[in-house]
Short mmCIF file of C-alpha atoms in Angstrom, two decimals:
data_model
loop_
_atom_site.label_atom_id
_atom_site.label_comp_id
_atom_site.label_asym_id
_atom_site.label_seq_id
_atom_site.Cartn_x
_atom_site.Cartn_y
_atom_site.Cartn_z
CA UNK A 1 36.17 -89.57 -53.30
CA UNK A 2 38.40 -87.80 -50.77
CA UNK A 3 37.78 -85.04 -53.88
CA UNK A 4 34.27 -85.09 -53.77
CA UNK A 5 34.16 -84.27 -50.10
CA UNK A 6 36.07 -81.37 -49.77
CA UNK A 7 33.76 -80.02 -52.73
CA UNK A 8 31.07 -80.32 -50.78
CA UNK A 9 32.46 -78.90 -47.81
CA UNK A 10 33.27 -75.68 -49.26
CA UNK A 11 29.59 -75.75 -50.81
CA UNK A 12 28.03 -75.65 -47.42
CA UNK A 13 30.76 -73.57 -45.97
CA UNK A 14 29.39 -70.75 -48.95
CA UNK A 15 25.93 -71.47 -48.14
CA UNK A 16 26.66 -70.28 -44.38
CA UNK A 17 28.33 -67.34 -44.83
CA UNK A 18 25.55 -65.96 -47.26
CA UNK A 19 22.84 -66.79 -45.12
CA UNK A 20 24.93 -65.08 -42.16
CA UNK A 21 25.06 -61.86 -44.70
CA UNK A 22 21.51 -61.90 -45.15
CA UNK A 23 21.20 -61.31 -41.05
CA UNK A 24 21.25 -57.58 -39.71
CA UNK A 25 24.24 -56.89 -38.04
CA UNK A 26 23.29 -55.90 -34.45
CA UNK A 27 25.91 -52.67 -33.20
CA UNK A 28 23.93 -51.79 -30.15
CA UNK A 29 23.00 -54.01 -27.56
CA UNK A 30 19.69 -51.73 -26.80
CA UNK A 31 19.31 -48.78 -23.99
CA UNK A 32 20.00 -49.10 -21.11
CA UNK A 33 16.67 -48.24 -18.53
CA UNK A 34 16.81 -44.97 -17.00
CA UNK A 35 16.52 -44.96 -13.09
CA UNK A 36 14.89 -41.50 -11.76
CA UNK A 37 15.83 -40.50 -8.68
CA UNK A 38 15.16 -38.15 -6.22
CA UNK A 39 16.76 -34.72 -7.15
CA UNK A 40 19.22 -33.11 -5.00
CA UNK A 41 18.90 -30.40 -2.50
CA UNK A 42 15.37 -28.83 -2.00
CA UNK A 43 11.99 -27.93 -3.74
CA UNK A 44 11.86 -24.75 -4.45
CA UNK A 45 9.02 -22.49 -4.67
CA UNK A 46 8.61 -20.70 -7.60
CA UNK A 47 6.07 -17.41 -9.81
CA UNK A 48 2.77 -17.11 -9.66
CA UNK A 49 3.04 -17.16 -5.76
CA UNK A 50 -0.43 -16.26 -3.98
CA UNK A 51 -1.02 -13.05 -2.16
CA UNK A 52 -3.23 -13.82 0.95
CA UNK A 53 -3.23 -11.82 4.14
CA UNK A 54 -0.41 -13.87 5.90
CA UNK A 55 2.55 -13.35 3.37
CA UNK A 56 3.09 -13.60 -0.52
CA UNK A 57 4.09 -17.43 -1.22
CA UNK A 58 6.50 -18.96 1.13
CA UNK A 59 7.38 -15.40 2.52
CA UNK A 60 5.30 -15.39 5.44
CA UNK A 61 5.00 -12.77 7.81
CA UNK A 62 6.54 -13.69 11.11
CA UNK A 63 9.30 -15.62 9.92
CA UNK A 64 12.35 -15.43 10.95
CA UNK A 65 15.19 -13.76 8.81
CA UNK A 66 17.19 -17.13 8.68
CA UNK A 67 14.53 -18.88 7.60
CA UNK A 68 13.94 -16.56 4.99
CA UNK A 69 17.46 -16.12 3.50
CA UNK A 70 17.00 -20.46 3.09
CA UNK A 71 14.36 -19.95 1.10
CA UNK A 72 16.05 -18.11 -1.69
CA UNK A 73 17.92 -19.79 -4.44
CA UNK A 74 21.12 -17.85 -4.61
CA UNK A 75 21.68 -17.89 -1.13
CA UNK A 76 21.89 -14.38 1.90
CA UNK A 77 21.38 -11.03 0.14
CA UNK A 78 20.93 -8.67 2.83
CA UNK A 79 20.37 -4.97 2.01
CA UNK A 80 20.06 -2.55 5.55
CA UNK A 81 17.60 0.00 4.11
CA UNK A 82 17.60 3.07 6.38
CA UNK A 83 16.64 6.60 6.45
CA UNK A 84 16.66 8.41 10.17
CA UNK A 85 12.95 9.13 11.18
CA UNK A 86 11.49 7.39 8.31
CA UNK A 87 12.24 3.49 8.20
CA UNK A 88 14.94 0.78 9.29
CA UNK A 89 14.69 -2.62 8.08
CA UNK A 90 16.50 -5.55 6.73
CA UNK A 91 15.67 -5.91 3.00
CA UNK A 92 15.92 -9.53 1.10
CA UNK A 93 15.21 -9.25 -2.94
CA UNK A 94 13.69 -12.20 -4.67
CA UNK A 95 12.78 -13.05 -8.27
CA UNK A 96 15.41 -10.70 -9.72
CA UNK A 97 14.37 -7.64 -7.49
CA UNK A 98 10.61 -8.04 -7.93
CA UNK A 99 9.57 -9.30 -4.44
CA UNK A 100 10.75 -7.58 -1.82
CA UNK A 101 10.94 -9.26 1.94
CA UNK A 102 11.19 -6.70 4.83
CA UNK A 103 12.75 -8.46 7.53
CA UNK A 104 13.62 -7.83 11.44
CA UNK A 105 16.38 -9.53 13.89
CA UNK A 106 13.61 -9.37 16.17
CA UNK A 107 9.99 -9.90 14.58
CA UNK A 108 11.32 -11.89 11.48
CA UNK A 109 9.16 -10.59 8.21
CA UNK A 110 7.50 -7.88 8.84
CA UNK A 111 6.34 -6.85 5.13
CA UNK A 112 5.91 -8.49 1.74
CA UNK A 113 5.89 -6.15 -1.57
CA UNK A 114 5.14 -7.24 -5.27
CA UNK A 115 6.36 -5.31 -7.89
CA UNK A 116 5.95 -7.44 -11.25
CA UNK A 117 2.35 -8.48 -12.85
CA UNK A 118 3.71 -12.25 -13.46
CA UNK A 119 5.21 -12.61 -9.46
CA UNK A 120 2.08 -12.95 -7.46
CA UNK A 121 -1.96 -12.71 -7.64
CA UNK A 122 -4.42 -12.61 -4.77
CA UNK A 123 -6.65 -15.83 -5.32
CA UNK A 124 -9.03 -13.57 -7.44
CA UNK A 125 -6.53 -13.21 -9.63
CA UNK A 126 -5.70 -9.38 -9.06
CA UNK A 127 -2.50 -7.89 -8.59
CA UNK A 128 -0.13 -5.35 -10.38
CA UNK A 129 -1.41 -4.68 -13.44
CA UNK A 130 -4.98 -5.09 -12.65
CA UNK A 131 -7.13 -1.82 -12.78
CA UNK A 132 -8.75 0.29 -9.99
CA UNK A 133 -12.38 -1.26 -11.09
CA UNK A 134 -10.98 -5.19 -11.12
CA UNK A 135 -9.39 -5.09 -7.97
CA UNK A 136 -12.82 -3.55 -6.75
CA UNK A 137 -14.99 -6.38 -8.48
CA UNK A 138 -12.47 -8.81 -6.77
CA UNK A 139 -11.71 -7.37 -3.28
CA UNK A 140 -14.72 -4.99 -2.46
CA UNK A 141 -14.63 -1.20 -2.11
CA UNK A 142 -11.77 0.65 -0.39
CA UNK A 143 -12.22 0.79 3.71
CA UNK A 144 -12.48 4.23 4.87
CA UNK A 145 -14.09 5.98 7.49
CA UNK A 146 -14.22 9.14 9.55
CA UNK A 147 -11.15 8.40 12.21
CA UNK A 148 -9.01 7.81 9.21
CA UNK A 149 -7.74 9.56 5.79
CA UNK A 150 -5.01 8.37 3.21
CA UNK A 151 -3.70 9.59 -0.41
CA UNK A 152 -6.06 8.44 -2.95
CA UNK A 153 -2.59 6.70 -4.66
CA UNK A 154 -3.18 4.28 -1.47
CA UNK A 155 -5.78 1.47 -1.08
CA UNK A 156 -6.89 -0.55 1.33
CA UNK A 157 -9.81 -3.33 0.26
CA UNK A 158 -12.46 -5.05 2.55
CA UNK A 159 -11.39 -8.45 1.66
CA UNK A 160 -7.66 -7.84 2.58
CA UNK A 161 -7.56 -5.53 4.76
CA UNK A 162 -3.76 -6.10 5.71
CA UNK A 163 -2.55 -5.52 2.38
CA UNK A 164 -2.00 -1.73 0.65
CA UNK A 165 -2.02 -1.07 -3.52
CA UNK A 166 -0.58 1.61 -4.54
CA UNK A 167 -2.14 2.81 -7.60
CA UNK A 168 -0.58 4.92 -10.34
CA UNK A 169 -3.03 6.66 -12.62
CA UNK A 170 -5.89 3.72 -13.28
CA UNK A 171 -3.46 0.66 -12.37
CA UNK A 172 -1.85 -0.89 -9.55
CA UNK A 173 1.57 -1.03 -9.42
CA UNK A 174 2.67 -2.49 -6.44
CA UNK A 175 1.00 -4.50 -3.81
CA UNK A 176 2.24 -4.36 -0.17
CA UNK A 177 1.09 -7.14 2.51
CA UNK A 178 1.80 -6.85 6.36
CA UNK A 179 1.56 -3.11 7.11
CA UNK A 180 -0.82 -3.76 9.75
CA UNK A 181 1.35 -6.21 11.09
CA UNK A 182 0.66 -10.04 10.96
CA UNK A 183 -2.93 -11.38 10.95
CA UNK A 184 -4.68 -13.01 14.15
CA UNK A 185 -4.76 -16.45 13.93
CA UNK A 186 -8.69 -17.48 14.35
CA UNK A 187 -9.49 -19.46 17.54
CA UNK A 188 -12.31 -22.15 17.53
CA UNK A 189 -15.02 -21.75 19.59
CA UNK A 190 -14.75 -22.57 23.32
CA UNK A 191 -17.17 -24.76 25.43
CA UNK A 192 -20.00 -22.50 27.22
CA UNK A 193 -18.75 -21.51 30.37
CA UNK A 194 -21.39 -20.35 33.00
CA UNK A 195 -20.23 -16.72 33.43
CA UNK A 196 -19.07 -15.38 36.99
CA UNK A 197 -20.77 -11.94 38.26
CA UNK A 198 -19.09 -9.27 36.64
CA UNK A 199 -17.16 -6.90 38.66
CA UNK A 200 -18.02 -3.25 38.67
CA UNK A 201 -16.33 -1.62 36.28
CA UNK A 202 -16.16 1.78 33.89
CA UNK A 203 -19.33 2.50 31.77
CA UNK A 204 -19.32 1.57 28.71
CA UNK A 205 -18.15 3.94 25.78
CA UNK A 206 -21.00 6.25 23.62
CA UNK A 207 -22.50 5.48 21.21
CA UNK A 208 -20.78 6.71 17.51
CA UNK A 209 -21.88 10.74 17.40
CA UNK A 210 -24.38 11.21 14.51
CA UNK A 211 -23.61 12.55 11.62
CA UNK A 212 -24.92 14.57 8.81
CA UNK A 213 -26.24 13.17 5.98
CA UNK A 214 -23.97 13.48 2.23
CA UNK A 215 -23.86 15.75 -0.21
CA UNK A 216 -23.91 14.68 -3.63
CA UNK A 217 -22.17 16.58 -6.25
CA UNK A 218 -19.98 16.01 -9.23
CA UNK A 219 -16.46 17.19 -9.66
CA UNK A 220 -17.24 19.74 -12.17
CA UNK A 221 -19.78 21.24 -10.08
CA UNK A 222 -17.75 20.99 -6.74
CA UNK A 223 -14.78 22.68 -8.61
CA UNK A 224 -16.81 25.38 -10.68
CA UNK A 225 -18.09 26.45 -6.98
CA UNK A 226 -14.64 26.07 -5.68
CA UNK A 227 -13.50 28.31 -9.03
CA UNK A 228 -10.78 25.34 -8.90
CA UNK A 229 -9.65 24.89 -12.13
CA UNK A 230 -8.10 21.92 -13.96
CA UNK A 231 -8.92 18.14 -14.26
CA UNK A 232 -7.18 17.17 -10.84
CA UNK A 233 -10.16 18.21 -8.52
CA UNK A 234 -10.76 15.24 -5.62
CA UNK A 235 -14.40 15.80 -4.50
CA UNK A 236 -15.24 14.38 -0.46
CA UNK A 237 -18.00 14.51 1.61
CA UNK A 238 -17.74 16.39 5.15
CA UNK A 239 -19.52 17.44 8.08
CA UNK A 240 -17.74 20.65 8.88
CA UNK A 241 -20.73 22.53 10.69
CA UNK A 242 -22.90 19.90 13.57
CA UNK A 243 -25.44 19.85 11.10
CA UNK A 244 -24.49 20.83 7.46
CA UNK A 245 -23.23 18.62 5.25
CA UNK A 246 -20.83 20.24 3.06
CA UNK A 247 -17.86 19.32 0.49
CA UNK A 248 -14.16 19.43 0.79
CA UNK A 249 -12.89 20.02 -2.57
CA UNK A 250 -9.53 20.03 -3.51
CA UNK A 251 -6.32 20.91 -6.29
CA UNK A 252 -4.55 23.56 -7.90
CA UNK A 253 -2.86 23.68 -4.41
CA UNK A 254 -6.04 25.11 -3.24
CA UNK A 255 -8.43 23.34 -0.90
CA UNK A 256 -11.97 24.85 0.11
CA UNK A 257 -15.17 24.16 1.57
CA UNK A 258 -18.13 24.14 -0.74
CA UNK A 259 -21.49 23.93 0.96
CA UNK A 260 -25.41 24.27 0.05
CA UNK A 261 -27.60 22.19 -2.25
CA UNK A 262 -26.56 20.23 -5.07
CA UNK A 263 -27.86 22.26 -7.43
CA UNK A 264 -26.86 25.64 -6.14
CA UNK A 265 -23.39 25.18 -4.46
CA UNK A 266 -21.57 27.90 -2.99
CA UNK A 267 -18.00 28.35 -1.78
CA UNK A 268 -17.66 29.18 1.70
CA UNK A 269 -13.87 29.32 2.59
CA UNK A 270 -10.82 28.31 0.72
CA UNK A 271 -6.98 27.88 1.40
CA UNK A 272 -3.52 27.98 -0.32
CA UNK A 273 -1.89 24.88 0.18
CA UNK A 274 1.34 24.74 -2.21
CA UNK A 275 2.62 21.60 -3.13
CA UNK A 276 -1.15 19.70 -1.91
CA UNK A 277 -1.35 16.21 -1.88
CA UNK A 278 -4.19 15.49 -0.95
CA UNK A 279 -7.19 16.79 1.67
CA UNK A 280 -9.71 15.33 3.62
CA UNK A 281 -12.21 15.37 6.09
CA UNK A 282 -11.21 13.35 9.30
CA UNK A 283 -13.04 13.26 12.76
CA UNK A 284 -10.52 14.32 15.31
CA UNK A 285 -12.79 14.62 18.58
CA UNK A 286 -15.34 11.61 17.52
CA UNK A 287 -17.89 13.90 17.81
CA UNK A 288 -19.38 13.73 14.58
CA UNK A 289 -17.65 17.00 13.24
CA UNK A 290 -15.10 16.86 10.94
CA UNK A 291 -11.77 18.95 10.59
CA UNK A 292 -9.81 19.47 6.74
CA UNK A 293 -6.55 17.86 7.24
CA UNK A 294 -4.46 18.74 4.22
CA UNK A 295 -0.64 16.75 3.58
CA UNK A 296 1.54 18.70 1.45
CA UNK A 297 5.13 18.45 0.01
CA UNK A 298 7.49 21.23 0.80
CA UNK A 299 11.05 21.79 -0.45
CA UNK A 300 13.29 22.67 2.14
CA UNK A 301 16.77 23.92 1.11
CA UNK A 302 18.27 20.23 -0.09
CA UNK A 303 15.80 18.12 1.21
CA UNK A 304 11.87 17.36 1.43
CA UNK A 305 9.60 17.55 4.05
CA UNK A 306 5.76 16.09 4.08
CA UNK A 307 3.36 17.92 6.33
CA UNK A 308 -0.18 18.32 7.51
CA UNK A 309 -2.50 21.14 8.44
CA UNK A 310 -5.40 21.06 9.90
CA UNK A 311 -8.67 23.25 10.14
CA UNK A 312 -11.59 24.05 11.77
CA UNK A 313 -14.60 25.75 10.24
CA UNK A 314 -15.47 28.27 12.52
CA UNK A 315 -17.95 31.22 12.00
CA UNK A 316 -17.33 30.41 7.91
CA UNK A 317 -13.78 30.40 7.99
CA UNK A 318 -11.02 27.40 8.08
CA UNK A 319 -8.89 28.20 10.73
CA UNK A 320 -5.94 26.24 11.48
CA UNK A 321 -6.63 24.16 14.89
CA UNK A 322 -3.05 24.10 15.99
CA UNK A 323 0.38 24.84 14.28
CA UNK A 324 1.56 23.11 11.11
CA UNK A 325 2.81 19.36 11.44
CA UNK A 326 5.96 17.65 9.70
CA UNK A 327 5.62 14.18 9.14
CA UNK A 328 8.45 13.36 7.51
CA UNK A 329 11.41 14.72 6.13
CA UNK A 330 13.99 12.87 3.93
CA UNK A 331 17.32 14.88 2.36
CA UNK A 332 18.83 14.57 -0.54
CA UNK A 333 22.35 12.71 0.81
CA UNK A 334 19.68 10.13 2.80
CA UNK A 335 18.40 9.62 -0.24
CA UNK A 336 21.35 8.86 -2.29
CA UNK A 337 22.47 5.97 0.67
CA UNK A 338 19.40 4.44 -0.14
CA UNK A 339 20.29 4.78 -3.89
CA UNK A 340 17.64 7.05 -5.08
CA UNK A 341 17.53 10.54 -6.21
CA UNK A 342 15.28 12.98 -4.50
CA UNK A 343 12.91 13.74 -7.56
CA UNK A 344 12.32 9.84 -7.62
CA UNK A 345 11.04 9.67 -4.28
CA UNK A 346 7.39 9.38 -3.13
CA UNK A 347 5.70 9.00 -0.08
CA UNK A 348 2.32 7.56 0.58
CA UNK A 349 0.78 8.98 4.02
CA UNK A 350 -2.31 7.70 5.74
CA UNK A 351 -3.28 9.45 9.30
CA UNK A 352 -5.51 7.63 11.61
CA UNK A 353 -6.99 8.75 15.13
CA UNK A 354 -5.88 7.37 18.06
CA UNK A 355 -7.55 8.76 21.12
CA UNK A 356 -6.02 12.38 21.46
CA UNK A 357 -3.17 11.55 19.08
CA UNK A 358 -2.96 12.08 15.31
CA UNK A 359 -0.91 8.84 14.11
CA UNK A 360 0.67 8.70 10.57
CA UNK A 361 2.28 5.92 8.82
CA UNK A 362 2.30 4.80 4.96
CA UNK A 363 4.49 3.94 2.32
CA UNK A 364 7.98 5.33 0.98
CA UNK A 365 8.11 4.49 -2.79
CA UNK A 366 11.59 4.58 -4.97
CA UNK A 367 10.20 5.11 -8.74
CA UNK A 368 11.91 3.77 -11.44
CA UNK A 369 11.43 4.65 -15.34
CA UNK A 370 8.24 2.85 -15.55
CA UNK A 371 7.98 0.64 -12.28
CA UNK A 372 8.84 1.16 -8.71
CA UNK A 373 11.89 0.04 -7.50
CA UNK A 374 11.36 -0.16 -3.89
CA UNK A 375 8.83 0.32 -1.28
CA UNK A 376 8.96 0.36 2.03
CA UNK A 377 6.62 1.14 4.87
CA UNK A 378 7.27 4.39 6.88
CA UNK A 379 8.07 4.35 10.37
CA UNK A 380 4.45 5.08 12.13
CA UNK A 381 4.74 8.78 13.85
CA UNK A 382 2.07 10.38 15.64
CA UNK A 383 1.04 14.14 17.42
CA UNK A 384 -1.15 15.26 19.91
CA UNK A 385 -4.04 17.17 19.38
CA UNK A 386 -5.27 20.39 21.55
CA UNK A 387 -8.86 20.35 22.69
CA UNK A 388 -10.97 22.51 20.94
CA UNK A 389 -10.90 26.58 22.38
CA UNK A 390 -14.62 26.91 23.53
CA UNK A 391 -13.37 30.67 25.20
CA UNK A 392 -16.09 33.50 24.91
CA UNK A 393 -17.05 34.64 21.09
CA UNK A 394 -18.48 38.11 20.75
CA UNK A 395 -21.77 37.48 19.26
CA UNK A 396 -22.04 39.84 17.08
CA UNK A 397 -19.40 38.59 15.19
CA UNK A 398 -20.96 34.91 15.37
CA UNK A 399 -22.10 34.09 12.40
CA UNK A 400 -23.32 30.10 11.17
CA UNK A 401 -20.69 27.50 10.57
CA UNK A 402 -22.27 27.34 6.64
CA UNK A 403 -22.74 30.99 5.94
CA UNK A 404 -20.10 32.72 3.41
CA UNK A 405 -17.79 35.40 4.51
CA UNK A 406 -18.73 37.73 1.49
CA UNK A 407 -16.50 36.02 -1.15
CA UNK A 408 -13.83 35.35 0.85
CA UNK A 409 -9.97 35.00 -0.91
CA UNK A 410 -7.50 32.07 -0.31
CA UNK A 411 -4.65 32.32 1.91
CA UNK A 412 -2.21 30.57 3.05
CA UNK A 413 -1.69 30.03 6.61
#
């Protein structure tokens, strides 16, 4: 008996080890639950920013320099970008050099300048990259008018107005916000107030003079009368003589005045202007009559110099209206401190009227091999500007502002 039991013992005792081998053996208890928490340090912004009048992103214009050196990931990189007569400013690069933030100690930001397609877009979705014609369907057509003139490689567009592209050929290739200084905040509108009597005061301002009506012509008519030759010939409107309209046509470092009918143009005076950048007509006095003023780039021993002349059309000629201007001059060891070589260096002027001063301002632009490498806005400058000489004319020689001067040859001042 005591036999038979321990039999059966070790028969059950089998039994409970084989079920026990027919079980999965568990190694892993199961995962533990992840807990997310909330990351360290701060939420950065990052590409596509937006480009709006105020700033480019978090880079708004008006903040201060500290501020601005905590937004960046990598912590202060501080650059003082100077040339004498031509800019000072503090310059912070984001985004691996393509967003530059001009900064002052005293004014905080005081420009914002995209230089990469994938950086920043305006809410219409334009930037660099985008062509002349899109940032037109987005923006509007470039602002101009007669009190102000600027190279065609400049733009300014209704719907930002604060913001410049610089365009190379037919694209943009950089985008500049904040050189007309930072935006007016909008007030709301006040509560009607019962105005007080007005004290005397100065009479109001005159009306804009008239002016003369366009003349339409295409470039390779305007340039054929011109006897300008080659595919660079810029084509603007004018009103040289008080009633005339006539065409300022310009290239092959020659600018002249082109007047009569569409179909039958005629050249009427012409000028040398080596190493033209551009010409224009721009309406010094307010009067409704315009002057040329033509910005050129002269070499001057080791350095550069950008001027302007202006001119008068009196009795068919262009006459110069006072001496020669320089606008800017940068040498070649200012340009090496900013680490650029002479040859890579571009400036974009624009020249606005301001009462009896001629101001200019614009860009300076460091090219690389294919994109710019810096830009930064010029220090604004500015001239006065003589009143016109109204002394005696003998009237014989007199002749009308639009009449030729039997073929007459370019010179140069």
């Amino acid at each position: 008996m005591p036999r038979l039991a321990s039999l059966l013992l070790a028969l059950l005792v089998a039994a409970g080890c084989r079920d026990d081998r027919s079980k999965p053996i568990i190694h892993d208890a199961g995962r533990a639950r992840r807990v997310f928490e909330k990351p360290a340090g701060e939420v950065r912004a990052v590409p596509p920013h937006a480009i709006r009048a105020d700033g480019v992103g978090p880079y708004l214009l008006g903040t201060p320099l500290d501020d601005v050196l905590d937004l960046r990931a990598h912590g202060p990189q501080v650059v003082v970008f100077e040339i004498e007569d031509a800019f000072d400013v503090s310059l912070i690069k984001a985004e691996n050099g393509t967003l530059l933030i001009g900064a002052e100690r005293a004014s905080g930001v005081s420009y914002v300048a995209v230089l990469e397609r994938a950086i920043a877009r305006t809410e219409d979705g334009v930037g660099v990259g985008s062509t002349r014609a899109e940032v037109e369907a987005a923006l509007g057509k470039p602002l101009a008018g007669a009190q102000r003139l600027r190279d065609p490689r400049l733009e300014v567009f209704t719907k930002l107005p604060n913001t410049r592209f610089v365009i190379d050929g037919d694209k943009v290739s950089a985008v500049v916000v904040g050189l007309d200084g930072r935006p007016r905040p909008r007030r709301p509108p006040a509560e009607p107030v019962p105005a007080a009597p007005a004290p005397p005061g100065p009479a109001p301002e005159p009306p804009p003079a008239p002016r003369c009506e366009a003349l339409e012509a295409t470039p390779e008519a305007a340039g054929a009368a011109a006897r300008l030759e080659g595919t660079d010939v810029r084509v603007l409107t004018a009103c040289l003589a008080p009633t005339e309209p006539m065409l300022i046509v310009s290239g092959d470092e020659r600018v002249a005045a082109v007047g009569g009918e569409s179909t039958k143009l005629r050249r009427i005076d012409q000028q040398l202007a080596p190493g033209l950048l551009f010409a224009g007509p721009i309406d010094i006095d307010r009067d409704g009559r315009d002057e040329v003023a033509v910005v050129a780039r002269r070499t001057d021993g080791d350095g550069r110099s950008w001027v302007v002349d202006i001119y008068r059309l009196e009795q068919g000629k262009l006459v110069p209206r006072m001496p020669r201007k320089v606008l800017y001059t940068i040498g070649q060891r200012s340009a090496e401190l900013v680490g650029a070589r002479l040859d890579d260096i571009d400036l974009l002027v624009e020249l606005w009227i301001d009462g009896e001063f001629v101001r200019s301002r614009g860009l300076f632009v460091h090219r690389g091999s294919q994109a710019p490498r810096n830009v930064v806005p010029l220090r604004p400058h500015g001239f006065r500007v003589p009143p016109v000489d109204t002394g005696p004319v003998d009237p014989g020689a007199r002749r009308s502002p639009g009449a030729p001067a039997s073929e007459p040859e370019p010179r140069e001042p």
